[in-house]
């Protein structure tokens, strides 16, 4: 009788164990093994490569270990955070910024994010300051944003195409006026007013007005914009100054001639 009871108890325990195993296997997808995380399928098989868990992507090496940091898969680079999740969009790694598309692939060269252009070098790191792309120069601020229009960098003024951002040289028409820029890009003369002022690293600076007071670059930008919008009136005022000089010379000649006639008449 005791043996029969023991058999019944053993059968009951075994049945309960078998009944609970599937639920344990199905719910425990991740398993930690000697400090490494592994992913088990519903059948309990250890996975490798890419796996999607609750909408997030993870990468497991050939031994099944979950990876973090940069991973190269068939020549494309992906970034996995400390939890192993694949990142998209902007990524900051050791102070450098990188950009990954919606598939997680790290991008290089030009990237347009919400209408703003950025440049990423061959390592994928975002560039600031002067950028040479196939012999054409561009300029990005400290946030990596490509600049356009008239800018001053390290005390020199440059014209960056409003459509492409490319540095312009030679004669450039701005608001109906023609200005000349050297082959190195800087403006020849002091007539061109910059809308923004930077150092060579792309950090925006303040401008000092004639009174010695500091004004924000944004103020300088507004002043520049109004100045360039009124460039035709400024140009005409320069001509009127020249006309004034000519009229003074004419007046002097007229007075001299009058004196001569007066002297001759008296004599």
Coordinates of C-alpha atoms in Angstrom, one line a residue, residues 11-251:
X11 CA 3.4 10.5 -10.9
X12 CA 1.6 13.6 -9.6
X13 CA 4.9 15.5 -9.1
X14 CA 6.2 14.6 -12.5
X15 CA 2.9 15.6 -14.1
X16 CA 3.0 19.0 -12.4
X17 CA 6.6 19.6 -13.4
X18 CA 5.9 18.7 -17.1
X19 CA 2.9 21.0 -17.1
X20 CA 4.8 24.0 -15.8
X21 CA 7.9 23.6 -18.0
X22 CA 6.4 25.2 -21.2
X23 CA 5.3 28.3 -19.4
X24 CA 8.7 28.8 -17.8
X25 CA 10.4 28.3 -21.2
X26 CA 8.1 30.7 -23.0
X27 CA 8.4 33.5 -20.5
X28 CA 12.2 33.3 -19.9
X29 CA 13.5 34.5 -23.3
X30 CA 16.6 36.0 -21.8
X31 CA 19.1 34.0 -19.8
X32 CA 22.3 35.1 -18.1
X33 CA 25.2 32.8 -18.4
X34 CA 28.6 33.6 -16.8
X35 CA 28.0 37.4 -17.2
X36 CA 26.7 37.1 -20.8
X37 CA 23.1 37.4 -21.9
X38 CA 21.7 34.8 -24.2
X39 CA 18.3 34.8 -25.9
X40 CA 16.2 31.5 -26.0
X41 CA 13.5 30.9 -28.5
X42 CA 10.1 29.6 -27.5
X43 CA 11.5 26.1 -28.1
X44 CA 14.5 26.8 -25.7
X45 CA 17.0 27.2 -28.6
X46 CA 19.8 29.8 -28.1
X47 CA 19.6 32.4 -30.9
X48 CA 22.4 34.2 -32.7
X49 CA 22.4 37.3 -35.0
X50 CA 19.6 39.8 -34.9
X51 CA 16.6 39.2 -32.6
X52 CA 13.6 41.3 -32.0
X53 CA 12.2 41.4 -28.5
X54 CA 9.1 43.5 -27.8
X55 CA 9.9 45.8 -30.8
X56 CA 13.6 46.3 -29.8
X57 CA 16.5 44.9 -31.8
X58 CA 19.5 43.1 -30.2
X59 CA 22.5 41.4 -31.7
X60 CA 23.9 38.1 -30.5
X61 CA 27.4 36.9 -31.6
X62 CA 28.1 33.4 -32.9
X63 CA 28.3 32.1 -29.3
X64 CA 24.9 33.6 -28.5
X65 CA 26.3 36.4 -26.3
X66 CA 24.4 39.8 -26.5
X67 CA 26.6 42.6 -27.8
X68 CA 26.8 46.2 -26.8
X69 CA 28.6 49.2 -28.4
X70 CA 29.5 49.2 -32.1
X71 CA 28.8 46.1 -34.1
X72 CA 29.8 45.5 -37.8
X73 CA 27.4 43.3 -39.7
X74 CA 28.2 42.7 -43.3
X75 CA 30.1 45.9 -43.6
X76 CA 27.5 48.1 -41.9
X77 CA 28.0 49.6 -38.5
X78 CA 25.3 49.5 -35.8
X79 CA 25.3 50.9 -32.2
X80 CA 23.8 49.0 -29.3
X81 CA 23.4 50.7 -25.9
X82 CA 24.4 49.3 -22.6
X83 CA 21.1 47.2 -22.5
X84 CA 21.9 45.8 -25.9
X85 CA 19.2 47.7 -27.7
X86 CA 19.9 49.0 -31.2
X87 CA 19.9 52.8 -31.5
X88 CA 18.6 55.0 -34.3
X89 CA 18.9 58.7 -35.1
X90 CA 21.6 60.6 -33.1
X91 CA 24.1 58.7 -31.0
X92 CA 26.6 60.2 -28.6
X93 CA 29.6 58.0 -28.1
X94 CA 32.5 59.3 -26.1
X95 CA 31.6 62.9 -26.9
X96 CA 31.3 62.4 -30.7
X97 CA 28.0 62.4 -32.5
X98 CA 26.9 59.8 -35.0
X99 CA 23.7 59.2 -37.0
X100 CA 21.9 56.0 -37.6
X101 CA 19.0 55.6 -40.0
X102 CA 15.7 53.9 -39.1
X103 CA 17.3 50.5 -39.8
X104 CA 20.1 51.4 -37.3
X105 CA 22.8 51.6 -40.0
X106 CA 25.4 54.3 -39.3
X107 CA 25.6 56.9 -42.0
X108 CA 28.5 58.8 -43.5
X109 CA 28.8 62.1 -45.5
X110 CA 25.7 64.3 -45.8
X111 CA 22.6 63.6 -43.7
X112 CA 19.4 65.7 -43.8
X113 CA 17.6 65.6 -40.4
X114 CA 14.3 67.5 -40.4
X115 CA 15.4 69.8 -43.2
X116 CA 18.9 70.5 -41.7
X117 CA 22.1 69.3 -43.2
X118 CA 24.9 67.7 -41.3
X119 CA 28.2 66.1 -42.5
X120 CA 29.6 62.9 -41.1
X121 CA 33.3 61.9 -41.8
X122 CA 34.5 58.4 -42.9
X123 CA 34.3 57.2 -39.2
X124 CA 30.7 58.4 -39.0
X125 CA 31.6 61.3 -36.6
X126 CA 29.8 64.6 -37.1
X127 CA 32.0 67.4 -38.3
X128 CA 32.0 71.1 -37.2
X129 CA 33.8 74.1 -38.6
X130 CA 35.2 73.9 -42.1
X131 CA 34.4 70.8 -44.2
X132 CA 36.1 69.9 -47.5
X133 CA 33.9 67.6 -49.6
X134 CA 35.4 66.7 -52.9
X135 CA 37.2 70.0 -53.2
X136 CA 34.2 72.1 -52.2
X137 CA 34.3 73.9 -48.8
X138 CA 31.3 74.1 -46.4
X139 CA 31.0 75.4 -42.9
X140 CA 29.1 73.9 -39.9
X141 CA 28.4 75.4 -36.5
X142 CA 29.3 73.8 -33.2
X143 CA 26.0 71.8 -33.4
X144 CA 27.0 70.5 -36.9
X145 CA 24.4 72.5 -38.7
X146 CA 25.5 73.5 -42.2
X147 CA 25.6 77.3 -42.6
X148 CA 24.5 79.4 -45.6
X149 CA 24.6 83.1 -46.4
X150 CA 27.3 85.6 -45.2
X151 CA 29.4 84.4 -42.3
X152 CA 32.5 85.6 -40.6
X153 CA 35.1 83.0 -39.4
X154 CA 38.2 84.0 -37.5
X155 CA 37.8 87.6 -38.6
X156 CA 37.3 86.9 -42.3
X157 CA 34.0 87.1 -44.2
X158 CA 32.8 84.4 -46.5
X159 CA 29.8 83.8 -48.8
X160 CA 28.1 80.4 -48.5
X161 CA 25.6 79.6 -51.2
X162 CA 22.1 79.9 -49.8
X163 CA 20.9 76.7 -51.5
X164 CA 23.9 74.4 -51.2
X165 CA 26.1 75.9 -48.5
X166 CA 29.1 75.8 -50.8
X167 CA 31.7 78.5 -50.3
X168 CA 31.7 81.0 -53.2
X169 CA 34.6 82.7 -54.8
X170 CA 35.0 85.4 -57.5
X171 CA 32.2 87.9 -58.1
X172 CA 29.1 87.1 -56.1
X173 CA 25.8 89.0 -56.4
X174 CA 24.1 89.6 -53.0
X175 CA 20.9 91.5 -52.9
X176 CA 21.6 93.1 -56.2
X177 CA 25.2 94.2 -55.4
X178 CA 28.3 92.5 -56.7
X179 CA 31.0 91.6 -54.2
X180 CA 34.4 90.0 -54.8
X181 CA 35.7 87.0 -52.9
X182 CA 39.2 85.6 -53.2
X183 CA 40.0 82.1 -54.3
X184 CA 40.5 81.2 -50.6
X185 CA 37.0 82.4 -50.0
X186 CA 37.4 85.6 -47.9
X187 CA 35.8 88.8 -49.0
X188 CA 37.9 91.5 -50.6
X189 CA 37.1 94.7 -49.0
X190 CA 34.9 95.5 -45.9
X191 CA 31.6 96.2 -47.6
X192 CA 30.0 92.7 -46.9
X193 CA 28.3 92.5 -43.5
X194 CA 28.1 89.0 -42.0
X195 CA 24.9 87.6 -40.5
X196 CA 26.8 85.4 -38.0
X197 CA 30.3 85.3 -36.5
X198 CA 32.1 82.1 -35.6
X199 CA 35.6 80.8 -34.7
X200 CA 37.1 78.1 -36.8
X201 CA 35.5 75.4 -34.6
X202 CA 32.0 76.6 -35.4
X203 CA 31.4 78.2 -32.0
X204 CA 29.2 81.3 -32.6
X205 CA 30.7 84.5 -31.1
X206 CA 29.5 88.0 -30.2
X207 CA 30.3 91.1 -32.2
X208 CA 31.7 94.3 -30.7
X209 CA 30.1 97.5 -31.9
X210 CA 31.8 100.8 -32.4
X211 CA 31.1 101.9 -28.9
X212 CA 32.9 98.9 -27.5
X213 CA 29.8 97.3 -26.2
X214 CA 29.2 93.6 -26.9
X215 CA 26.2 92.7 -29.0
X216 CA 24.9 89.2 -29.6
X217 CA 25.5 87.7 -33.0
X218 CA 21.8 87.5 -33.4
X219 CA 21.6 91.2 -33.1
X220 CA 24.5 91.5 -35.6
X221 CA 22.5 89.1 -37.8
X222 CA 19.4 91.4 -37.7
X223 CA 21.6 94.4 -38.3
X224 CA 23.3 92.6 -41.2
X225 CA 20.0 91.5 -42.7
X226 CA 18.6 95.0 -42.7
X227 CA 21.8 96.4 -44.0
X228 CA 21.9 94.0 -46.9
X229 CA 18.2 94.5 -47.6
X230 CA 19.0 98.2 -47.8
X231 CA 22.2 97.7 -49.8
X232 CA 20.8 99.5 -52.8
X233 CA 20.1 102.6 -50.7
X234 CA 23.5 102.3 -49.1
X235 CA 25.0 102.1 -52.5
X236 CA 23.2 105.2 -53.6
X237 CA 24.3 107.1 -50.5
X238 CA 27.9 106.3 -51.5
X239 CA 27.3 107.8 -54.9
X240 CA 25.7 110.9 -53.4
X241 CA 28.9 111.4 -51.3
X242 CA 31.0 111.2 -54.5
X243 CA 28.6 113.7 -56.2
X244 CA 29.0 116.0 -53.2
X245 CA 32.8 116.0 -53.7
X246 CA 32.4 116.7 -57.4
X247 CA 30.0 119.7 -56.7
X248 CA 32.5 121.2 -54.2
X249 CA 35.2 121.1 -56.8
X250 CA 32.8 122.7 -59.4
X251 CA 31.9 125.4 -56.9

